[in-house]
PDB file of C-alpha atoms and ligand atoms in Angstrom:
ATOM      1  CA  UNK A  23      23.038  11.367 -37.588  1.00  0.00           C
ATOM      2  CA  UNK A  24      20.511   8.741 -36.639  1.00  0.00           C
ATOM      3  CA  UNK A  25      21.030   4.965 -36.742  1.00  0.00           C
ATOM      4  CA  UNK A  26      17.785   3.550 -38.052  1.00  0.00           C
ATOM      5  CA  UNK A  27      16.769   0.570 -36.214  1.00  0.00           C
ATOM      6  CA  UNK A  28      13.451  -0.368 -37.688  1.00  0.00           C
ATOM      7  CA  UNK A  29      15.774  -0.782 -41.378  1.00  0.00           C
ATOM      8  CA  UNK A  30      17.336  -3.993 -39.893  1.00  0.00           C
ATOM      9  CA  UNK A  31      13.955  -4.859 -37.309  1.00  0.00           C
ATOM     10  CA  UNK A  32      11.088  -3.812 -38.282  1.00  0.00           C
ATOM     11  CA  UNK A  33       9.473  -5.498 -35.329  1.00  0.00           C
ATOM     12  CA  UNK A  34      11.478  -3.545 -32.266  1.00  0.00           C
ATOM     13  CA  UNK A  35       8.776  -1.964 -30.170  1.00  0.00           C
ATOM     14  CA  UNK A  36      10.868  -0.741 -27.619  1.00  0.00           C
ATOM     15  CA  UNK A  37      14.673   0.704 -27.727  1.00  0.00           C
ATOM     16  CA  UNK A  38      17.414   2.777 -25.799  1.00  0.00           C
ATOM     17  CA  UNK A  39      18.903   6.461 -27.024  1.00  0.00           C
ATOM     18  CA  UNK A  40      20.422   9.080 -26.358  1.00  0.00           C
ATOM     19  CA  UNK A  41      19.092  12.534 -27.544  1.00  0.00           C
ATOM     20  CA  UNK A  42      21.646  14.173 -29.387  1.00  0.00           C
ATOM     21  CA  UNK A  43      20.381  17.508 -30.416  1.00  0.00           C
ATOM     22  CA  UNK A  44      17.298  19.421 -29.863  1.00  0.00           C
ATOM     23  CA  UNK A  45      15.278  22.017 -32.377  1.00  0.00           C
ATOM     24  CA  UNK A  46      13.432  24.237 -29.862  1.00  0.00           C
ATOM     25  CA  UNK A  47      11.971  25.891 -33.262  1.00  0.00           C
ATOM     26  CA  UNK A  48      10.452  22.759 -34.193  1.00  0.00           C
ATOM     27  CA  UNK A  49       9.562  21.534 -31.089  1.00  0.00           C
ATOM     28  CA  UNK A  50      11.808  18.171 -31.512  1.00  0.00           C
ATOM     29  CA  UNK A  51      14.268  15.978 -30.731  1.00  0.00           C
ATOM     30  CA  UNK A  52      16.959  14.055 -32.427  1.00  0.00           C
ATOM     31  CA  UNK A  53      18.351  10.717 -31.459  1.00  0.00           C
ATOM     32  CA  UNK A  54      21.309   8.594 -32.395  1.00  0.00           C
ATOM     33  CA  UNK A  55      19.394   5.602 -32.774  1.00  0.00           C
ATOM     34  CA  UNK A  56      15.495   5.137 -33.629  1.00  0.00           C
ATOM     35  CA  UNK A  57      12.605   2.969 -34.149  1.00  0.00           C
ATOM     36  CA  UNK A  58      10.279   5.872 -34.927  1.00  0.00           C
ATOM     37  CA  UNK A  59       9.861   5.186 -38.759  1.00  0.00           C
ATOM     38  CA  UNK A  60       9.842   8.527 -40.032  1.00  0.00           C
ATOM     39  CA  UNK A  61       7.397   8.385 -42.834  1.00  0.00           C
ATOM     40  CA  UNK A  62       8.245   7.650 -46.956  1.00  0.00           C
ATOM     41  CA  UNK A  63       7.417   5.730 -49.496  1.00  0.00           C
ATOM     42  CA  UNK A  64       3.488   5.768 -48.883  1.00  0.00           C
ATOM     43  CA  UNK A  65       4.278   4.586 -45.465  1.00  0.00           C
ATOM     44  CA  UNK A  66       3.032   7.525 -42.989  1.00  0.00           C
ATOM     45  CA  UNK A  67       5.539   8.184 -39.947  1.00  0.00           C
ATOM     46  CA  UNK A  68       5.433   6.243 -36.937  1.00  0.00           C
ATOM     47  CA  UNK A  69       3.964   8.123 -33.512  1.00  0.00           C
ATOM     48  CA  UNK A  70       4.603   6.693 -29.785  1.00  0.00           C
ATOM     49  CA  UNK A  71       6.633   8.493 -26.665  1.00  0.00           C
ATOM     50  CA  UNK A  72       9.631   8.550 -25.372  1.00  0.00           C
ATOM     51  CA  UNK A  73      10.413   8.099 -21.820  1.00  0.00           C
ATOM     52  CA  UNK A  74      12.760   9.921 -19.123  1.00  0.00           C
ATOM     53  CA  UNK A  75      12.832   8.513 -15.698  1.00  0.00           C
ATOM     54  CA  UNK A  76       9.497   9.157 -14.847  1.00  0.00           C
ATOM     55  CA  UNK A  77       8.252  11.463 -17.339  1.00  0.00           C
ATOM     56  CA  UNK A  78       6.538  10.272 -20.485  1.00  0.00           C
ATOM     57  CA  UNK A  79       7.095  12.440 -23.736  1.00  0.00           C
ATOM     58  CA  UNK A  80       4.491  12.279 -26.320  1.00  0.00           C
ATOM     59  CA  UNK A  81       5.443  11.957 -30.322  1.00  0.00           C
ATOM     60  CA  UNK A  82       3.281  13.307 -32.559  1.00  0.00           C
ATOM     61  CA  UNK A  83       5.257  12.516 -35.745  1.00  0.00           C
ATOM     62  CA  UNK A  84       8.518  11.359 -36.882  1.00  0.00           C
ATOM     63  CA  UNK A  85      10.465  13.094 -39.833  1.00  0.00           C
ATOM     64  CA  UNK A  86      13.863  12.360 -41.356  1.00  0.00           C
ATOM     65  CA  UNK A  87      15.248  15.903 -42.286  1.00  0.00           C
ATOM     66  CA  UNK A  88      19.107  14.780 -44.088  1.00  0.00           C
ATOM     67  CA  UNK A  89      20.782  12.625 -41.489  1.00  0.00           C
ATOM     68  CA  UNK A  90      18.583  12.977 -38.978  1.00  0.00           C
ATOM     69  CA  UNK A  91      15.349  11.404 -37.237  1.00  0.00           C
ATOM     70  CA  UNK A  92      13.414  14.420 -36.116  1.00  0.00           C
ATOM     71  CA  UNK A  93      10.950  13.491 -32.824  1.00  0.00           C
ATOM     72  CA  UNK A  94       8.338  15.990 -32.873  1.00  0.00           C
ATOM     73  CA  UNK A  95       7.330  16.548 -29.413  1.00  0.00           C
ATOM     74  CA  UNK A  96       3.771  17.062 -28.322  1.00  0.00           C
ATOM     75  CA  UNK A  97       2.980  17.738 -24.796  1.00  0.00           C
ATOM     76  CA  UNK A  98       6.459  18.478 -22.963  1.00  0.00           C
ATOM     77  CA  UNK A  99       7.027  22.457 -22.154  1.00  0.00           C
ATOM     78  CA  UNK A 100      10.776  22.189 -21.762  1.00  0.00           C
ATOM     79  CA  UNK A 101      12.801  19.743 -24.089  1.00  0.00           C
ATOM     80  CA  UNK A 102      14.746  17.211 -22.757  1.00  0.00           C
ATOM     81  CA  UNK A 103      18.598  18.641 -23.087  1.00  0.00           C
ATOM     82  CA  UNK A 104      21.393  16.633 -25.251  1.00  0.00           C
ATOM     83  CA  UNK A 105      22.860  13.831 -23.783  1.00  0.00           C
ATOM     84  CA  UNK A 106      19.680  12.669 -21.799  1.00  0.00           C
ATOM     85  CA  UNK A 107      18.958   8.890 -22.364  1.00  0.00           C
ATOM     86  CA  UNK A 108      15.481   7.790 -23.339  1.00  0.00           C
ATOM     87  CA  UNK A 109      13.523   4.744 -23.497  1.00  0.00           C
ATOM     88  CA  UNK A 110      11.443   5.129 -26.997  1.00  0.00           C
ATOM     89  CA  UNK A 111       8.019   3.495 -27.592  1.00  0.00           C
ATOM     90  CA  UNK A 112       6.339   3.133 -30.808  1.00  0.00           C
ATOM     91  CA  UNK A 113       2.732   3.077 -31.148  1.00  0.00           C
ATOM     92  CA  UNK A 114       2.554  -0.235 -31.830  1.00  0.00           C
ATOM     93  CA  UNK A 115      -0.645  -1.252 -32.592  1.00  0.00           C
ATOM     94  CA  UNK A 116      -0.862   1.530 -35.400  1.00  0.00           C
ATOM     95  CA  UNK A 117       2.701   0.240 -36.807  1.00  0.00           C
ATOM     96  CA  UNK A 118       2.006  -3.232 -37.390  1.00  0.00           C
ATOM     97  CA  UNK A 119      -1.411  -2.941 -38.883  1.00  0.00           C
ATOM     98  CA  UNK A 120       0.999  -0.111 -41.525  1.00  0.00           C
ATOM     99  CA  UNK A 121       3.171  -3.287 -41.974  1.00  0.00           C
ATOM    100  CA  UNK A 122       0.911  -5.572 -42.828  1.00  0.00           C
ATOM    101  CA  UNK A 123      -0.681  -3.150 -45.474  1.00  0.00           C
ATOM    102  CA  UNK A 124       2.644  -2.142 -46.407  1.00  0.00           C
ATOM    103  CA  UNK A 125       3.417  -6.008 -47.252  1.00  0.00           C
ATOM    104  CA  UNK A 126       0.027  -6.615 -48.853  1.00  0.00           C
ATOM    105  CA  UNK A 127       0.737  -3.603 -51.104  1.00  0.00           C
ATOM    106  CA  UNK A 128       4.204  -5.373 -52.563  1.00  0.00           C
ATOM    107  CA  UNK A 129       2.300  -8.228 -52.717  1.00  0.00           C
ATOM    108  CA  UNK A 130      -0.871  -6.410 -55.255  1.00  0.00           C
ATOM    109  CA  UNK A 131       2.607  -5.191 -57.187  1.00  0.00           C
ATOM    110  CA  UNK A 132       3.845  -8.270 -57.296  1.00  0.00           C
ATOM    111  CA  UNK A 133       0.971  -9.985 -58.897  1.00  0.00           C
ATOM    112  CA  UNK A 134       0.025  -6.967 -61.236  1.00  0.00           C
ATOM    113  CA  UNK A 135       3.426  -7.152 -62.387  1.00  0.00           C
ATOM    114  CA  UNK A 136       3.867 -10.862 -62.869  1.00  0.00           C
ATOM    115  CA  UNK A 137       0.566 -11.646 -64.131  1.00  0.00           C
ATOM    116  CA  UNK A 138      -0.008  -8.420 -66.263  1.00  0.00           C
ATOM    117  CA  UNK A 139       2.786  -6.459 -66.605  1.00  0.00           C
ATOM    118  CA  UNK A 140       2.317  -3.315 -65.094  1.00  0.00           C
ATOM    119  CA  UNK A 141       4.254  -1.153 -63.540  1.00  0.00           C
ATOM    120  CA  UNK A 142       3.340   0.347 -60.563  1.00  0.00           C
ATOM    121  CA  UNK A 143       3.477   4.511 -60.192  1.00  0.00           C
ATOM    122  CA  UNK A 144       2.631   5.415 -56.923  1.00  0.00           C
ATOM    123  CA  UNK A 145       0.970   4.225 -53.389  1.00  0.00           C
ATOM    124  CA  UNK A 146      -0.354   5.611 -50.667  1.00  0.00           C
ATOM    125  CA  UNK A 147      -1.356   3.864 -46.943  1.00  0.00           C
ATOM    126  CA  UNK A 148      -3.333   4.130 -43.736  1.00  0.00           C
ATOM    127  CA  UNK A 149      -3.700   1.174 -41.424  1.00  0.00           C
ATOM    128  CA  UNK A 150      -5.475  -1.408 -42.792  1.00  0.00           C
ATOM    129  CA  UNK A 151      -6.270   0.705 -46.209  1.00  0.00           C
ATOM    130  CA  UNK A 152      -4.365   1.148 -49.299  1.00  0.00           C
ATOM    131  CA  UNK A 153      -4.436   2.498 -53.012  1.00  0.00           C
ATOM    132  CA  UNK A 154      -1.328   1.837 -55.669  1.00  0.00           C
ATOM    133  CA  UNK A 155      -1.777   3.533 -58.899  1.00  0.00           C
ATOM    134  CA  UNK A 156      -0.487   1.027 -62.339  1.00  0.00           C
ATOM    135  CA  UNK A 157       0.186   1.812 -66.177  1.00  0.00           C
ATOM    136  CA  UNK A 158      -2.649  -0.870 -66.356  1.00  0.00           C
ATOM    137  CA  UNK A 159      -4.540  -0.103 -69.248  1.00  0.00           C
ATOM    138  CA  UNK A 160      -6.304  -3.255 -69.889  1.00  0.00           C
ATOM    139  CA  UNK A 161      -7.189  -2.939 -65.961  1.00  0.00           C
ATOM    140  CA  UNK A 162     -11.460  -3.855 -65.576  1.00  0.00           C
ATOM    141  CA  UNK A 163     -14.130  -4.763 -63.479  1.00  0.00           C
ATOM    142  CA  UNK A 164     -13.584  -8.233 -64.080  1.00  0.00           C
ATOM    143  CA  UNK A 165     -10.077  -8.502 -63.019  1.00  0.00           C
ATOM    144  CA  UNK A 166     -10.388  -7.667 -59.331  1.00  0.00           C
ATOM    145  CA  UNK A 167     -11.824 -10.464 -58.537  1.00  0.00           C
ATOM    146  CA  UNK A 168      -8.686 -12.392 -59.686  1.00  0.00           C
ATOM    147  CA  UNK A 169      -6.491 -10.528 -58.546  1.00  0.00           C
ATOM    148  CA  UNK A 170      -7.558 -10.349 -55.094  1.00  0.00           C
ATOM    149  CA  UNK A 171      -7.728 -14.014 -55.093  1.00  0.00           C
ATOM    150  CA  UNK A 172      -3.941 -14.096 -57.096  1.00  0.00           C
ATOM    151  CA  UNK A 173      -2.990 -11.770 -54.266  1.00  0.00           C
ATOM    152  CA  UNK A 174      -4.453 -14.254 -51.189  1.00  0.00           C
ATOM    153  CA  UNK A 175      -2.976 -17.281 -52.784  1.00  0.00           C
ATOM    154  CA  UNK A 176       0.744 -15.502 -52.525  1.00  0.00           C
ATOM    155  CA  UNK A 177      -0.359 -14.630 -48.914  1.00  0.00           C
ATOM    156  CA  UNK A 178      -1.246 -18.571 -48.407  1.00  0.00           C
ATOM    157  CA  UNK A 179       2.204 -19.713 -49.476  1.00  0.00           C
ATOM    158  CA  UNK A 180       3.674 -17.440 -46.622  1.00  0.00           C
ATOM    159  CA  UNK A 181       6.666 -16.297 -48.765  1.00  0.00           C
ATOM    160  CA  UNK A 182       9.240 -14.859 -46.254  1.00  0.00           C
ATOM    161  CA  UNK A 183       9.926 -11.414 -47.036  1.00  0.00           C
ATOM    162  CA  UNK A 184      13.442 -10.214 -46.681  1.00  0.00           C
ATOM    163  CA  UNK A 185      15.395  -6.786 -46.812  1.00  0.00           C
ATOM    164  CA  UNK A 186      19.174  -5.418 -47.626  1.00  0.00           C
ATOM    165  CA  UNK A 187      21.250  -2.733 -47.707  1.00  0.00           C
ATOM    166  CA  UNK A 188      22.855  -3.133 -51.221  1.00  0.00           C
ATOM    167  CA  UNK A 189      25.987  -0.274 -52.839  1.00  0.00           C
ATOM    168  CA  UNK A 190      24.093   1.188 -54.979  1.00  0.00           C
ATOM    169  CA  UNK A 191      26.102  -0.648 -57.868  1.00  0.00           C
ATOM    170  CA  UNK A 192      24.801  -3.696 -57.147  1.00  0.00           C
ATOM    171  CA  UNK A 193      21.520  -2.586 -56.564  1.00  0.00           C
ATOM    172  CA  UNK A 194      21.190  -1.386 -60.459  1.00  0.00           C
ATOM    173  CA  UNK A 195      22.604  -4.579 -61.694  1.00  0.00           C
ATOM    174  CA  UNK A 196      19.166  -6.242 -60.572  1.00  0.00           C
ATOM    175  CA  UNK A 197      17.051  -6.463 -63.347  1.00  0.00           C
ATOM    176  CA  UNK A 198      13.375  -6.276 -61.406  1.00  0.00           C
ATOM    177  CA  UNK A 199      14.053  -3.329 -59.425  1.00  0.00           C
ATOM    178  CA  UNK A 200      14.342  -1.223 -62.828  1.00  0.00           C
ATOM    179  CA  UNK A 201      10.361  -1.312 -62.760  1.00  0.00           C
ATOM    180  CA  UNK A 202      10.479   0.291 -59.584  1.00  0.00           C
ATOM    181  CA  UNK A 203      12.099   3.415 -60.718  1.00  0.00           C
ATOM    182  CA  UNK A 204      15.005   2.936 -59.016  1.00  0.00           C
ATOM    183  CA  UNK A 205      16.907   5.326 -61.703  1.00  0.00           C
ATOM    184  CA  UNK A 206      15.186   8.409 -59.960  1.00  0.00           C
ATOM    185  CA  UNK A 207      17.387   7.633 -56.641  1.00  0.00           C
ATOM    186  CA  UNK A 208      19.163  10.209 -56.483  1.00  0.00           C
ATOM    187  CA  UNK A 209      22.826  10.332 -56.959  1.00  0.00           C
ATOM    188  CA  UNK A 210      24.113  11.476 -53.544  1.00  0.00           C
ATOM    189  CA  UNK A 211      22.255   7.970 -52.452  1.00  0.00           C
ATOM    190  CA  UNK A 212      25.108   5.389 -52.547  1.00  0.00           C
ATOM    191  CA  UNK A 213      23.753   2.437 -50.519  1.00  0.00           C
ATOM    192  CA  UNK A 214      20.086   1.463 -51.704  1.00  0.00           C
ATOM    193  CA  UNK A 215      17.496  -0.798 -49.179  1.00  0.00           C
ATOM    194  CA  UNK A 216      15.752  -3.822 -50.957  1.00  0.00           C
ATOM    195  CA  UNK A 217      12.419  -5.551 -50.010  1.00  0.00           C
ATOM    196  CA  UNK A 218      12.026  -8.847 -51.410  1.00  0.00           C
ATOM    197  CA  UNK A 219       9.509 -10.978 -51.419  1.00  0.00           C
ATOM    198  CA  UNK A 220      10.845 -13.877 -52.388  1.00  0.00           C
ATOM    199  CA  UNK A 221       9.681 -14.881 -55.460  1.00  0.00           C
ATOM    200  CA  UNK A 222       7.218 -12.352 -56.129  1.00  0.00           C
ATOM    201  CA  UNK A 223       8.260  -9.026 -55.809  1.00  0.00           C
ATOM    202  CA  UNK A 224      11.497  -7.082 -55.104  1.00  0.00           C
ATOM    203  CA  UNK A 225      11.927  -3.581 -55.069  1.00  0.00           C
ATOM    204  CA  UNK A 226      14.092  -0.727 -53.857  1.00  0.00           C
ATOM    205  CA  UNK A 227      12.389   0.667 -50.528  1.00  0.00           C
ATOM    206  CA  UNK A 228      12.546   2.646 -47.151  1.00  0.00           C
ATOM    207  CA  UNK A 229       9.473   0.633 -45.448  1.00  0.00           C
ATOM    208  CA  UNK A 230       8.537  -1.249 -42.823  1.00  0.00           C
ATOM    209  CA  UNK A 231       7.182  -5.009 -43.606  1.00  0.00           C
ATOM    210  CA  UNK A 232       6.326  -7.916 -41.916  1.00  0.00           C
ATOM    211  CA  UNK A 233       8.276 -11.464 -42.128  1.00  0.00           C
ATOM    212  CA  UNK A 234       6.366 -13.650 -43.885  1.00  0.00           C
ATOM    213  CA  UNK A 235       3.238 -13.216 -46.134  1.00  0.00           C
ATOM    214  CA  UNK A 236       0.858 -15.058 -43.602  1.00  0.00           C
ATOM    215  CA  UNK A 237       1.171 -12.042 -41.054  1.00  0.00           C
ATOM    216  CA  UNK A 238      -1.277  -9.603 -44.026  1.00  0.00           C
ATOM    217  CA  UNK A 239      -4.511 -11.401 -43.032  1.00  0.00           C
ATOM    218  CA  UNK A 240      -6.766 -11.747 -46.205  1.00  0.00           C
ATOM    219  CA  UNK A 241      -6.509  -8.624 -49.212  1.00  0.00           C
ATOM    220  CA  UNK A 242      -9.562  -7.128 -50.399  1.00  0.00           C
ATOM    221  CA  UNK A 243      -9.658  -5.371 -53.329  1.00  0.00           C
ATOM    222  CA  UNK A 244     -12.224  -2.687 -52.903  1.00  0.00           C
ATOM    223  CA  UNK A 245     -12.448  -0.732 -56.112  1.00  0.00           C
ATOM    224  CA  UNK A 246     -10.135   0.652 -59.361  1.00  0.00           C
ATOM    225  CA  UNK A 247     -10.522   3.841 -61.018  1.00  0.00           C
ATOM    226  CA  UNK A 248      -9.298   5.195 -63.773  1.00  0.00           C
ATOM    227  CA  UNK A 249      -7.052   7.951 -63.889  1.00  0.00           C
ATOM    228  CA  UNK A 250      -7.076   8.516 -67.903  1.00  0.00           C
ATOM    229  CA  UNK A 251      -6.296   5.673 -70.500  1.00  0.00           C
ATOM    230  CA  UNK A 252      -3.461   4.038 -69.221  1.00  0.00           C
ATOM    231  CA  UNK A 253      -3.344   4.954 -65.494  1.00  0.00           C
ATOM    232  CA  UNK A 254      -5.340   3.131 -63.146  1.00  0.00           C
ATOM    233  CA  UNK A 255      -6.114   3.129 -59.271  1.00  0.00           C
ATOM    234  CA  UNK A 256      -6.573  -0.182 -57.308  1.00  0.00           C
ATOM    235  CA  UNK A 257      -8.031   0.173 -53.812  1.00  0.00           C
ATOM    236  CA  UNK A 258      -6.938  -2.603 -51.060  1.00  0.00           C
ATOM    237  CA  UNK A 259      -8.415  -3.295 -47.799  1.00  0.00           C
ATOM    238  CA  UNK A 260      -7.079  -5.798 -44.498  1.00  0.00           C
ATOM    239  CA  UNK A 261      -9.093  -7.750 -42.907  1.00  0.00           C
ATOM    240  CA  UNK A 262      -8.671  -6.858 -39.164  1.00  0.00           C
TER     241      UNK A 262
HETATM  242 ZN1   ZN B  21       6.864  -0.045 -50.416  1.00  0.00          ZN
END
């Protein structure tokens, strides 16, 4: 089992483990604790290297398989054995621009939701870029243009943005994270994670996020599509 650091700090670059097991089949290693955010949610997984001594391990990808934090390993011909500490590194650059779209993407929900009522469906990221797909069916033209200034207002106010680990009891007893789909948690999932940012948006999620709204940098929002009728595709970009 892996603790996951970057649930409680998103913004720890650098930490100490201790590789636990090793999967010579898929080339990886397993820690007990991790920054390495191993990809969900429209978030893709973190990459950096880990470092023994001397020798510096590449990362190509992490992956949560059940418990677990798989490393995948890129350039090493022998893996490291069990018990051998580490000093991890996240590529950090990459991370926090994923943050900061992550953020601005909660906020877009946030305002769609508030201002229009629609739910959101589905997301996708890459640094700096980002789509999120609404039952938005009297989305147009003319509404980008306030939303994307609706969204840079909320990222003006610098609204601190906040997370939990809630039983998931109490998690279904908030009325705004319904929208989210929370109901298709599974069952086996008894503790649920909550971004909030406050006053705009909360919703049930896995992701990394920055601390206050400021930290986006100014939304743009890029195009819409529709998907059919009802379903609609907004495109986001951060300014660098
Ligand atoms: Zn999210």
């Amino acid at each position: 089992m892996t603790e996951l650091l970057y649930q409680s700090n998103s913004y720890l670059k650098q930490f100490d483990a201790k590789i636990i097991k090793v999967d010579e089949e898929q080339r990886a290693v397993i820690l007990d604790r991790t920054a390495f955010y191993p990809g969900g949610g429209g978030q893709p997984a973190d990459t950096g290297t880990l470092k023994i001594i001397e020798v510096t391990i590449q990362i190509n990808k992490a992956r949560k398989v059940g418990e677990d934090v798989l490393h995948h390993v890129g350039n090493a011909d022998l893996l490291p054995p069990p018990g051998t500490l580490v000093t991890g590194f996240i590529d950090w650059e990459n991370r926090y621009k994923l943050m900061r779209t992550h953020t601005a993407l909660h906020i877009l929900c946030g305002v769609v939701f508030r201002d229009f009522h629609a739910q959101v469906t589905g997301g996708d990221m890459s640094p700096l870029q980002g789509r999120m797909d609404f039952e938005f069916e009297t989305m147009q033209k003319e509404l980008v243009q306030t939303i994307e200034a609706t969204a840079n207002e909320e990222v003006k106010k610098n609204l601190p943005v906040r997370t939990a680990i809630l039983p998931r009891q109490a998690a279904f007893q908030i009325p705004d994270l319904i929208r989210t789909k929370i109901n298709l948690l599974p069952e086996t999932i008894d503790r649920v994670r909550v971004v909030e940012i406050v006053g705009l948006d909360l919703q049930a999620d896995g992701g990394t996020h920055v601390k206050e709204t400021s930290e986006v940098g100014r939304i743009k929002v890029v195009d819409y599509k529709s998907k059919g009728k009802i379903n609609k595709r907004i495109y986001i970009e951060i300014e660098n």
